[in-house]
PDB file of C-alpha atoms in Angstrom:
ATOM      1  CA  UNK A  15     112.177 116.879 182.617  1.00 45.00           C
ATOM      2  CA  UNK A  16     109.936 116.301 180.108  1.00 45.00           C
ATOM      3  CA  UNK A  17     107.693 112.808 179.617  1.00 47.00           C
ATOM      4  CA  UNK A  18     109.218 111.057 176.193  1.00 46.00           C
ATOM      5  CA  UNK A  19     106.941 108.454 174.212  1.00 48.00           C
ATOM      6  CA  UNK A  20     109.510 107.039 171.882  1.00 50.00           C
ATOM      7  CA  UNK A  21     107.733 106.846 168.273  1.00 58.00           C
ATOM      8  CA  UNK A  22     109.054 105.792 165.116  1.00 64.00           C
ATOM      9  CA  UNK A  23     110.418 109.089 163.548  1.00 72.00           C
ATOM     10  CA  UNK A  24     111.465 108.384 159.612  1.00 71.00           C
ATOM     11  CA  UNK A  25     114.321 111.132 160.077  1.00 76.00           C
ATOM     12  CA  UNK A  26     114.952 114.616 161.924  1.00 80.00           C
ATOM     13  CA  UNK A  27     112.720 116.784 160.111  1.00 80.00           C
ATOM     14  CA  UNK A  28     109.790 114.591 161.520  1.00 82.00           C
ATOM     15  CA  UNK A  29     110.800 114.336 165.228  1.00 82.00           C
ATOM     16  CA  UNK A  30     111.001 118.245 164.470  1.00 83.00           C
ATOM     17  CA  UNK A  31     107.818 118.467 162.941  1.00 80.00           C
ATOM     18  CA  UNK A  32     105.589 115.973 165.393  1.00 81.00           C
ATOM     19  CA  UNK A  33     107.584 118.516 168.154  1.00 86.00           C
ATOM     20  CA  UNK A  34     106.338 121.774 166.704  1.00 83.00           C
ATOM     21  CA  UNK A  35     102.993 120.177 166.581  1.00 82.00           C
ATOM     22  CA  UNK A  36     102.927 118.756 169.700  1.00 83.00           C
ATOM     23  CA  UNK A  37     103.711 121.605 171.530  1.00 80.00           C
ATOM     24  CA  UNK A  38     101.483 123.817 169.226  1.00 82.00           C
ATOM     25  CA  UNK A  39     104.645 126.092 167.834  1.00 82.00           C
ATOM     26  CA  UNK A  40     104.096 128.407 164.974  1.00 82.00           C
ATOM     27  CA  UNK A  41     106.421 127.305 162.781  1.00 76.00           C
ATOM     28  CA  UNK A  42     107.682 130.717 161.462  1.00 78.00           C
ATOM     29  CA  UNK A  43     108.597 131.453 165.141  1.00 80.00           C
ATOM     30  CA  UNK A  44     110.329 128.098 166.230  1.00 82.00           C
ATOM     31  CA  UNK A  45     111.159 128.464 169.873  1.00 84.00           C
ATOM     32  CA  UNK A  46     114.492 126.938 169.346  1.00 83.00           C
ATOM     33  CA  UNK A  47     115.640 126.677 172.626  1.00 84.00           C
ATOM     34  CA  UNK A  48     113.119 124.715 174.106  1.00 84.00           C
ATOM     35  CA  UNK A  49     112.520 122.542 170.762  1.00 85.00           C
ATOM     36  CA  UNK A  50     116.680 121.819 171.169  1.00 85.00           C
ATOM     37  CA  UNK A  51     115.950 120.496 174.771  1.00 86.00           C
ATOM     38  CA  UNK A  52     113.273 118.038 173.749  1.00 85.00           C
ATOM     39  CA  UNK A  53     114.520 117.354 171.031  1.00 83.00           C
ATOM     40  CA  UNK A  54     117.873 116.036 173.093  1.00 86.00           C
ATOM     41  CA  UNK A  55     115.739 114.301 175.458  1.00 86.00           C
ATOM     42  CA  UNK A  56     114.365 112.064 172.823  1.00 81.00           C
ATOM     43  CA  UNK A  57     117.834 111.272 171.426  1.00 80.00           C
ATOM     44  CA  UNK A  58     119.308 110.249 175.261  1.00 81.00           C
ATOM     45  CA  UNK A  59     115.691 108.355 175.383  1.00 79.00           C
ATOM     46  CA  UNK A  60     116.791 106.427 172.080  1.00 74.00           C
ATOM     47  CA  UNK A  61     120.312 106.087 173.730  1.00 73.00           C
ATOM     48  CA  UNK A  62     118.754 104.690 177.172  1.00 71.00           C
ATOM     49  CA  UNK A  63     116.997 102.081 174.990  1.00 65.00           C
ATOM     50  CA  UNK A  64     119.818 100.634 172.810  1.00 56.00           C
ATOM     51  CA  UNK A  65     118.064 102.260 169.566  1.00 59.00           C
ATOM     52  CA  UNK A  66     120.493 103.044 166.529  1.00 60.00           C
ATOM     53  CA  UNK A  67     120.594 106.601 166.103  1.00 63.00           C
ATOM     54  CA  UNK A  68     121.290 107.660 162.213  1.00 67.00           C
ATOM     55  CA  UNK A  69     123.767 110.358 161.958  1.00 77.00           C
ATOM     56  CA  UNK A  70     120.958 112.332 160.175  1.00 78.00           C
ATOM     57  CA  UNK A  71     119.688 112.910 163.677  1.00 77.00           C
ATOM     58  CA  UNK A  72     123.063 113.832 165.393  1.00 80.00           C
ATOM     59  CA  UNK A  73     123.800 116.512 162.469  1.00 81.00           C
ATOM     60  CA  UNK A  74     119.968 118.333 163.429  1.00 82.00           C
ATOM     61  CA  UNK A  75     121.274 118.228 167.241  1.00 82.00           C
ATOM     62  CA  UNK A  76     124.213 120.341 165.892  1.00 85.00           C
ATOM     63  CA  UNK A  77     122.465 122.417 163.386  1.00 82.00           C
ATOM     64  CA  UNK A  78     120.147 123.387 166.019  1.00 82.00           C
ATOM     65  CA  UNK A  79     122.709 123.689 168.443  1.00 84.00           C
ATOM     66  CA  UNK A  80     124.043 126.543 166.549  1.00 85.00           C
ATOM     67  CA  UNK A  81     121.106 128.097 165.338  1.00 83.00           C
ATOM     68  CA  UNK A  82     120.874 128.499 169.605  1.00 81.00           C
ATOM     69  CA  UNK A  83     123.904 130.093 170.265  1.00 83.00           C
ATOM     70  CA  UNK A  84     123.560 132.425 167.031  1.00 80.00           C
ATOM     71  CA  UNK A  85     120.231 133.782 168.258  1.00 77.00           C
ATOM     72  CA  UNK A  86     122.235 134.273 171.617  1.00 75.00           C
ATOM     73  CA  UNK A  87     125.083 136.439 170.543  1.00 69.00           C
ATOM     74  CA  UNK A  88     124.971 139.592 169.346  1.00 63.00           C
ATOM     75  CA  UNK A  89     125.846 140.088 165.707  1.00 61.00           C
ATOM     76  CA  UNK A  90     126.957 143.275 164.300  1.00 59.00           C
ATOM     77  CA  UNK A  91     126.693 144.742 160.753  1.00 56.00           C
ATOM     78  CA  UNK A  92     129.794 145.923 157.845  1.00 52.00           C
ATOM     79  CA  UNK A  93     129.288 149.216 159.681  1.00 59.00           C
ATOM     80  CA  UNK A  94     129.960 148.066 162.635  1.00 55.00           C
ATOM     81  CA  UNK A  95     125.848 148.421 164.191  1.00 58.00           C
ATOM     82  CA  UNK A  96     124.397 145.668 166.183  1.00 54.00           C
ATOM     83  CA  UNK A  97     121.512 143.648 164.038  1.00 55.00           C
ATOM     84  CA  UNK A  98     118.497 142.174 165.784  1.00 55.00           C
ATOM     85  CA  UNK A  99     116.953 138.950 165.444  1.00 50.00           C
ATOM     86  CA  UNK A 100     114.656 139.909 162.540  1.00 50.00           C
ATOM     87  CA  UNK A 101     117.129 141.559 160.966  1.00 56.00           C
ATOM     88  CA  UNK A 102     119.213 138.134 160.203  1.00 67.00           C
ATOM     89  CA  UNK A 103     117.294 135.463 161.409  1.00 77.00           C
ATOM     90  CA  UNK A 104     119.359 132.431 161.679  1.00 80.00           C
ATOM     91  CA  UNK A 105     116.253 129.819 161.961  1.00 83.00           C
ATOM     92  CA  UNK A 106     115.127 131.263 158.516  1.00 86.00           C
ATOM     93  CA  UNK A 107     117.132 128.068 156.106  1.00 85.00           C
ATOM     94  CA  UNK A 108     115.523 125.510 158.975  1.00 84.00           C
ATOM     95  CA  UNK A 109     112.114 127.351 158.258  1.00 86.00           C
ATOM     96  CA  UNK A 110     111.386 127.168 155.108  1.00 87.00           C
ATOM     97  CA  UNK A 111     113.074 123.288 155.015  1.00 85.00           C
ATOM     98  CA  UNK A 112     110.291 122.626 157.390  1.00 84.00           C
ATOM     99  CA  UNK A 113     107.306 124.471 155.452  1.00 86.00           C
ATOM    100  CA  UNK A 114     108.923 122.310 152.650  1.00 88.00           C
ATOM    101  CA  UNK A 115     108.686 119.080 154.651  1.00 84.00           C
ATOM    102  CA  UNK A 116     105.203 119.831 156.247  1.00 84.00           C
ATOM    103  CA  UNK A 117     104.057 120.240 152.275  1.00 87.00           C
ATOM    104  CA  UNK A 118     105.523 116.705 151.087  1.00 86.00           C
ATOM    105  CA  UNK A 119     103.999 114.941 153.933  1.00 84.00           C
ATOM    106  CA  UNK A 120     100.822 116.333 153.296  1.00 85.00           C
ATOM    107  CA  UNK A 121     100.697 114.964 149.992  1.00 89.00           C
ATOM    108  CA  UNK A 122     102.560 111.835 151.689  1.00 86.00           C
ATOM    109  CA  UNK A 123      99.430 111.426 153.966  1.00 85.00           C
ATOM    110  CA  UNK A 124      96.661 111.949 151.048  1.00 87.00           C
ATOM    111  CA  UNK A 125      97.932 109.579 148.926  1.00 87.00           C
ATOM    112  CA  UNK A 126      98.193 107.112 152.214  1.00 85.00           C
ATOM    113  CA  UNK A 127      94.452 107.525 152.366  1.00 85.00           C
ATOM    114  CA  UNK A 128      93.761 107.129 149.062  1.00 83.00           C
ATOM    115  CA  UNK A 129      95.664 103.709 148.759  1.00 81.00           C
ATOM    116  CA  UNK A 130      93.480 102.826 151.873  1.00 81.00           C
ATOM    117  CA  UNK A 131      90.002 104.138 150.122  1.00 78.00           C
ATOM    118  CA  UNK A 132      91.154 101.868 147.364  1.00 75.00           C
ATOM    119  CA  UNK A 133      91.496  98.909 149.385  1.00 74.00           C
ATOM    120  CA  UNK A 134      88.239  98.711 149.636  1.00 73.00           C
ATOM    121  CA  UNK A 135      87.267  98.454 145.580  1.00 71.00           C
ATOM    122  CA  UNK A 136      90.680  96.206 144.945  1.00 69.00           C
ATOM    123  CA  UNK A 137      91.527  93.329 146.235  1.00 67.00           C
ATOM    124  CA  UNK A 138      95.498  92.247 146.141  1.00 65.00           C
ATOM    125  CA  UNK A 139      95.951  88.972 144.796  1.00 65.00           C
ATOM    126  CA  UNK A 140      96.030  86.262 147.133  1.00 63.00           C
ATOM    127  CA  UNK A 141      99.265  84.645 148.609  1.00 67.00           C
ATOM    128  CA  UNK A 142     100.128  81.290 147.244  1.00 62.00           C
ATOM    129  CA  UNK A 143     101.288  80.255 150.605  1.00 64.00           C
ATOM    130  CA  UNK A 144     101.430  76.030 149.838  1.00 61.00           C
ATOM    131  CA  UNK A 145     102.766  75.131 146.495  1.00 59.00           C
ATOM    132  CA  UNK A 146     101.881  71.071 145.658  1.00 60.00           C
ATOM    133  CA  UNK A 147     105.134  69.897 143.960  1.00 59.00           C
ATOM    134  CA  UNK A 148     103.613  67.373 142.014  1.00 59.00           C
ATOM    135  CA  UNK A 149     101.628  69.940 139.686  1.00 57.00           C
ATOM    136  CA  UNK A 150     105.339  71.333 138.995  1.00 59.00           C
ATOM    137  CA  UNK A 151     105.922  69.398 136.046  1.00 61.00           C
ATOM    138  CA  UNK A 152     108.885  70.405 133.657  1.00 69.00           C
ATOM    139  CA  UNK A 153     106.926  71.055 130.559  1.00 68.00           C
ATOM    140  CA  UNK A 154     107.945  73.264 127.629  1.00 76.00           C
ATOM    141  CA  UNK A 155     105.951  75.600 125.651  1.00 80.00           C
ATOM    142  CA  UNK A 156     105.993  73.425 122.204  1.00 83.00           C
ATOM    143  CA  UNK A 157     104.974  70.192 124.606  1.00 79.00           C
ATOM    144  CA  UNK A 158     101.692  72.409 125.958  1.00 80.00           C
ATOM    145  CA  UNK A 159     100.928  73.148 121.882  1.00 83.00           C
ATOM    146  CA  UNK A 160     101.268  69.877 121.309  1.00 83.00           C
ATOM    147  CA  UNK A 161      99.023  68.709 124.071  1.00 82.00           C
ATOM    148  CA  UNK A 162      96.157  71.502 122.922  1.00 81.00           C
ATOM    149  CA  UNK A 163      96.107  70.449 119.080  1.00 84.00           C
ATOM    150  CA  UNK A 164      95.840  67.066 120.335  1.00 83.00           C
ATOM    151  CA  UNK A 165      92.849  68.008 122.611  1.00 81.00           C
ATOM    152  CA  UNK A 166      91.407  70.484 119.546  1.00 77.00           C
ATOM    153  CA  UNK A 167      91.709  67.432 117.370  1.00 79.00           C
ATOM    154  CA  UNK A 168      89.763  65.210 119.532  1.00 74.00           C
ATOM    155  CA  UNK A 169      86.755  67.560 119.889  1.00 67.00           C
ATOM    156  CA  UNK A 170      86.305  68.146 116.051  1.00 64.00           C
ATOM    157  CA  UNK A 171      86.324  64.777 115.674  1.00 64.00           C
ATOM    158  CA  UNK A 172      83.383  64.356 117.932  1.00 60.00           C
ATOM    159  CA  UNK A 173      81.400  67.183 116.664  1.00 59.00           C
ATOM    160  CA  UNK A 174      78.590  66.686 114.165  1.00 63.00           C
ATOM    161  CA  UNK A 175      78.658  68.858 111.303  1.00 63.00           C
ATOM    162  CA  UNK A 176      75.720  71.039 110.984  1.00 62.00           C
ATOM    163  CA  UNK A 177      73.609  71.154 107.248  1.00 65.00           C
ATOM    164  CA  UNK A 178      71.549  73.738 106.074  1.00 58.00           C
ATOM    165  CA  UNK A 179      68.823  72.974 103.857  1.00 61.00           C
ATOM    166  CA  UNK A 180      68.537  75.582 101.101  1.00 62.00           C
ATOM    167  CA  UNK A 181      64.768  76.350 100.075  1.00 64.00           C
ATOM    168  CA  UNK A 182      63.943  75.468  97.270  1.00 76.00           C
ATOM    169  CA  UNK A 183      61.069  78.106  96.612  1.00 81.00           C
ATOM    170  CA  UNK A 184      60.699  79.442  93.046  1.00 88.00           C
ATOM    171  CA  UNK A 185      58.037  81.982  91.606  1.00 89.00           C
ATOM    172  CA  UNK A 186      57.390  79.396  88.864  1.00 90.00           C
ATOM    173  CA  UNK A 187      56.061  76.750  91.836  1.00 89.00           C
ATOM    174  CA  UNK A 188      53.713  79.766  93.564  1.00 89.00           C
ATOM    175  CA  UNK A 189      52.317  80.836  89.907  1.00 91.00           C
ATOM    176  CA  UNK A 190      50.924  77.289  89.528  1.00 91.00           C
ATOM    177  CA  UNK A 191      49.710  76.440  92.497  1.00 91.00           C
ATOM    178  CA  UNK A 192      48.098  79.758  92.716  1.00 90.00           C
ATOM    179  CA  UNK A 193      46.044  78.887  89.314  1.00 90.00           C
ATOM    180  CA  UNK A 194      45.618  75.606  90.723  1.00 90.00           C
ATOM    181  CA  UNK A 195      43.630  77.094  93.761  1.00 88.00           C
ATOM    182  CA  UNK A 196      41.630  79.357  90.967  1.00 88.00           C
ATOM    183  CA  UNK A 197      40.887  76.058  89.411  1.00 87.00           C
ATOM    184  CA  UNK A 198      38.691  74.400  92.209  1.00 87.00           C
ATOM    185  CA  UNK A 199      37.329  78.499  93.856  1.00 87.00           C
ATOM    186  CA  UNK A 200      37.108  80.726  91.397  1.00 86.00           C
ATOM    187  CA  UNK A 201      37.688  83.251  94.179  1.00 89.00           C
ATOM    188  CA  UNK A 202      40.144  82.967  96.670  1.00 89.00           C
ATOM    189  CA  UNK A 203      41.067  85.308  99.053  1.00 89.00           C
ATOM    190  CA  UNK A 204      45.098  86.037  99.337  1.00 88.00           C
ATOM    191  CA  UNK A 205      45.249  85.609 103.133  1.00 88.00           C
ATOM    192  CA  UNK A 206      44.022  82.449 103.416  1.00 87.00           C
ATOM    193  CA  UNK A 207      46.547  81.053 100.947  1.00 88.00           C
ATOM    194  CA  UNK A 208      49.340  82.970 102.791  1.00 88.00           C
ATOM    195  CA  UNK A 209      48.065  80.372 105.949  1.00 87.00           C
ATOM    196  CA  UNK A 210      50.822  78.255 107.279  1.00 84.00           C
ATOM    197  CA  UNK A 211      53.201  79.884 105.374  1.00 86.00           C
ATOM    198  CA  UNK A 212      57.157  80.346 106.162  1.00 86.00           C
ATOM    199  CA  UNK A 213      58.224  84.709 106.254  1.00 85.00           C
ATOM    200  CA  UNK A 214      60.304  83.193 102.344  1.00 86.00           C
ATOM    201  CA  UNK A 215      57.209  81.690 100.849  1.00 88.00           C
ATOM    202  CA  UNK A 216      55.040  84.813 101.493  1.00 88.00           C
ATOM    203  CA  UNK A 217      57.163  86.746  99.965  1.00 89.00           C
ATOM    204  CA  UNK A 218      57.850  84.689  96.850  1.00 89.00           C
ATOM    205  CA  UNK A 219      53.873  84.174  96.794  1.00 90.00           C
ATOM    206  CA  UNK A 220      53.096  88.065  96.747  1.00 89.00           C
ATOM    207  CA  UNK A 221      55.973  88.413  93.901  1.00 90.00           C
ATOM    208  CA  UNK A 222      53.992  85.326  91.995  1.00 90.00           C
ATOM    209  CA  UNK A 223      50.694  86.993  92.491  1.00 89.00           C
ATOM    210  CA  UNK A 224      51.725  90.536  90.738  1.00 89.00           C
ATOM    211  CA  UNK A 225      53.468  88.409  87.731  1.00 90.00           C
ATOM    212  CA  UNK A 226      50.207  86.717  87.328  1.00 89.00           C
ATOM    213  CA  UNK A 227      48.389  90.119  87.020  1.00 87.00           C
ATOM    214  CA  UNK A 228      50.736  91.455  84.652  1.00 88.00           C
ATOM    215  CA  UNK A 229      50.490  88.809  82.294  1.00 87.00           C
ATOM    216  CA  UNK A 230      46.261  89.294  82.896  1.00 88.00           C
ATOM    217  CA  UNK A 231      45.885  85.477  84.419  1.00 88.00           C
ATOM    218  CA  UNK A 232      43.893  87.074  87.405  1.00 89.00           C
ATOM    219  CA  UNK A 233      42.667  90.364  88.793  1.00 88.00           C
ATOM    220  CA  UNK A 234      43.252  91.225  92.239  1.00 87.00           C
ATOM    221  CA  UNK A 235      40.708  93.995  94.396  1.00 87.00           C
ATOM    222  CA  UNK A 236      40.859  95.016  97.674  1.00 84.00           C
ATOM    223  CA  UNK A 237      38.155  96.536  99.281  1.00 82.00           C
ATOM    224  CA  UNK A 238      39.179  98.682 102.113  1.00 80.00           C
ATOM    225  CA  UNK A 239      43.102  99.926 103.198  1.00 79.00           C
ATOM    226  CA  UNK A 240      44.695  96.468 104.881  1.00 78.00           C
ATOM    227  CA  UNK A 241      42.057  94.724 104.011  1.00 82.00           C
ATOM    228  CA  UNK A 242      42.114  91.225 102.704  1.00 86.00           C
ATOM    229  CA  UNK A 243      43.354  90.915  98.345  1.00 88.00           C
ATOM    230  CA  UNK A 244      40.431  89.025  96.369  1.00 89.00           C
ATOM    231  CA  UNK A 245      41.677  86.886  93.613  1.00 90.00           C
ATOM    232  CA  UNK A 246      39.856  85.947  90.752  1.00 88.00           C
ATOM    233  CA  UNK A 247      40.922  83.911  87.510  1.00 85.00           C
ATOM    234  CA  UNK A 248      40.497  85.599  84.500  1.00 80.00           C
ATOM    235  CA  UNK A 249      40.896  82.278  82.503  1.00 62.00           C
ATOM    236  CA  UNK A 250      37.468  81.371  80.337  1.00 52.00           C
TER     237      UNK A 250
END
């Protein structure tokens, strides 16, 4: 008798397969019949216990069955000579169905472990277990636009609009006040005029500077590179 621990088998092949291993079989050299004896034992377990056995099952106890008595009667050749086991093998088709199985639930068992790796990086969504029935309220799709534009409308009217100031900075305005400095100093120096200045009016003040030495108001020197532009009026 042999000790049965009923498990959840998901057809023949795998009560075949979790026997072979079990027992430590090679599977190219099932011995067939002590795998048909076990495996008969665990169908009359699943009997004893009231458990639905799919015909699936019941079809393997025959196809084994007669894979048995094959490899225990003698076959004989067209001529007539007795053939040996290796000669026609009748566990062969079973075999390579098995090899075939053992592959798929490889790949069955990898892609298990996978899906459990990635359980730990993704989380399912949670269960809404407890809906509240009040918040299911039979609104339609144009009733929700018309509740947004009434919500968009609301917030523009309570936004304050935002002016920008244009400057009003010409070269005209930095040419005179330039010769209005040159007035009270006859020398000034560039940087201190550039003092307090916005990034806008420096610029427009440098662009004033060179029109005023093209039209030979001032002359401009500078000493040393990066060093600090001397103005002088050339005005009598």
């Amino acid at each position: 008798m042999y000790n049965i621990k009923i498990e959840s088998f998901e057809g023949p092949f795998d009560l075949l397969f979790h026997l072979i291993e079990k027992n430590e079989i090679d599977i190219k050299d099932i011995p067939i019949a002590s795998v048909f004896d076990q495996y008969m034992e665990y169908l009359k377990a699943m009997q004893e216990m009231d458990l639905d056995i799919a015909t699936e099952f019941i079809l393997m106890a025959a196809t084994l069955l007669e894979i048995k008595s094959s490899m225990l009667l003698p076959k004989q050749n067209a001529e007539g000579q007795q053939m040996t086991i290796a000669d026609a093998d009748p566990r062969e088709e079973l075999v390579e169905k098995l090899i075939e199985y053992k592959k798929y639930k490889s790949i069955a068992n990898r892609l298990k472990d996978l899906n459990t790796l990635g359980t730990k990086f993704f989380r399912d969504e949670p269960e809404i277990k407890y809906v509240d029935k009040s918040l299911c309220l039979n609104y339609s799709a144009i009733d929700l636009k018309k509740a947004y534009m009434k919500i968009l409308q609301k917030s523009n009217n309570n936004v304050m609009p935002i002016r920008y100031a244009k400057d009003q900075i010409t070269i005209d305005d930095k040419i005179k006040e330039i010769l209005k400095k040159l007035i009270v100093t006859p020398v000034i120096k560039f940087g201190d005029f550039l003092k307090n200045l916005r990034k806008l009016e420096k610029i427009v003040s440098f662009v004033a500077l060179l029109e005023l030495i093209k039209l030979n108001k001032v002359a401009a020197e500078q000493k040393k590179t990066f060093g600090d532009i001397i103005i002088k009026s050339l005005k009598r």
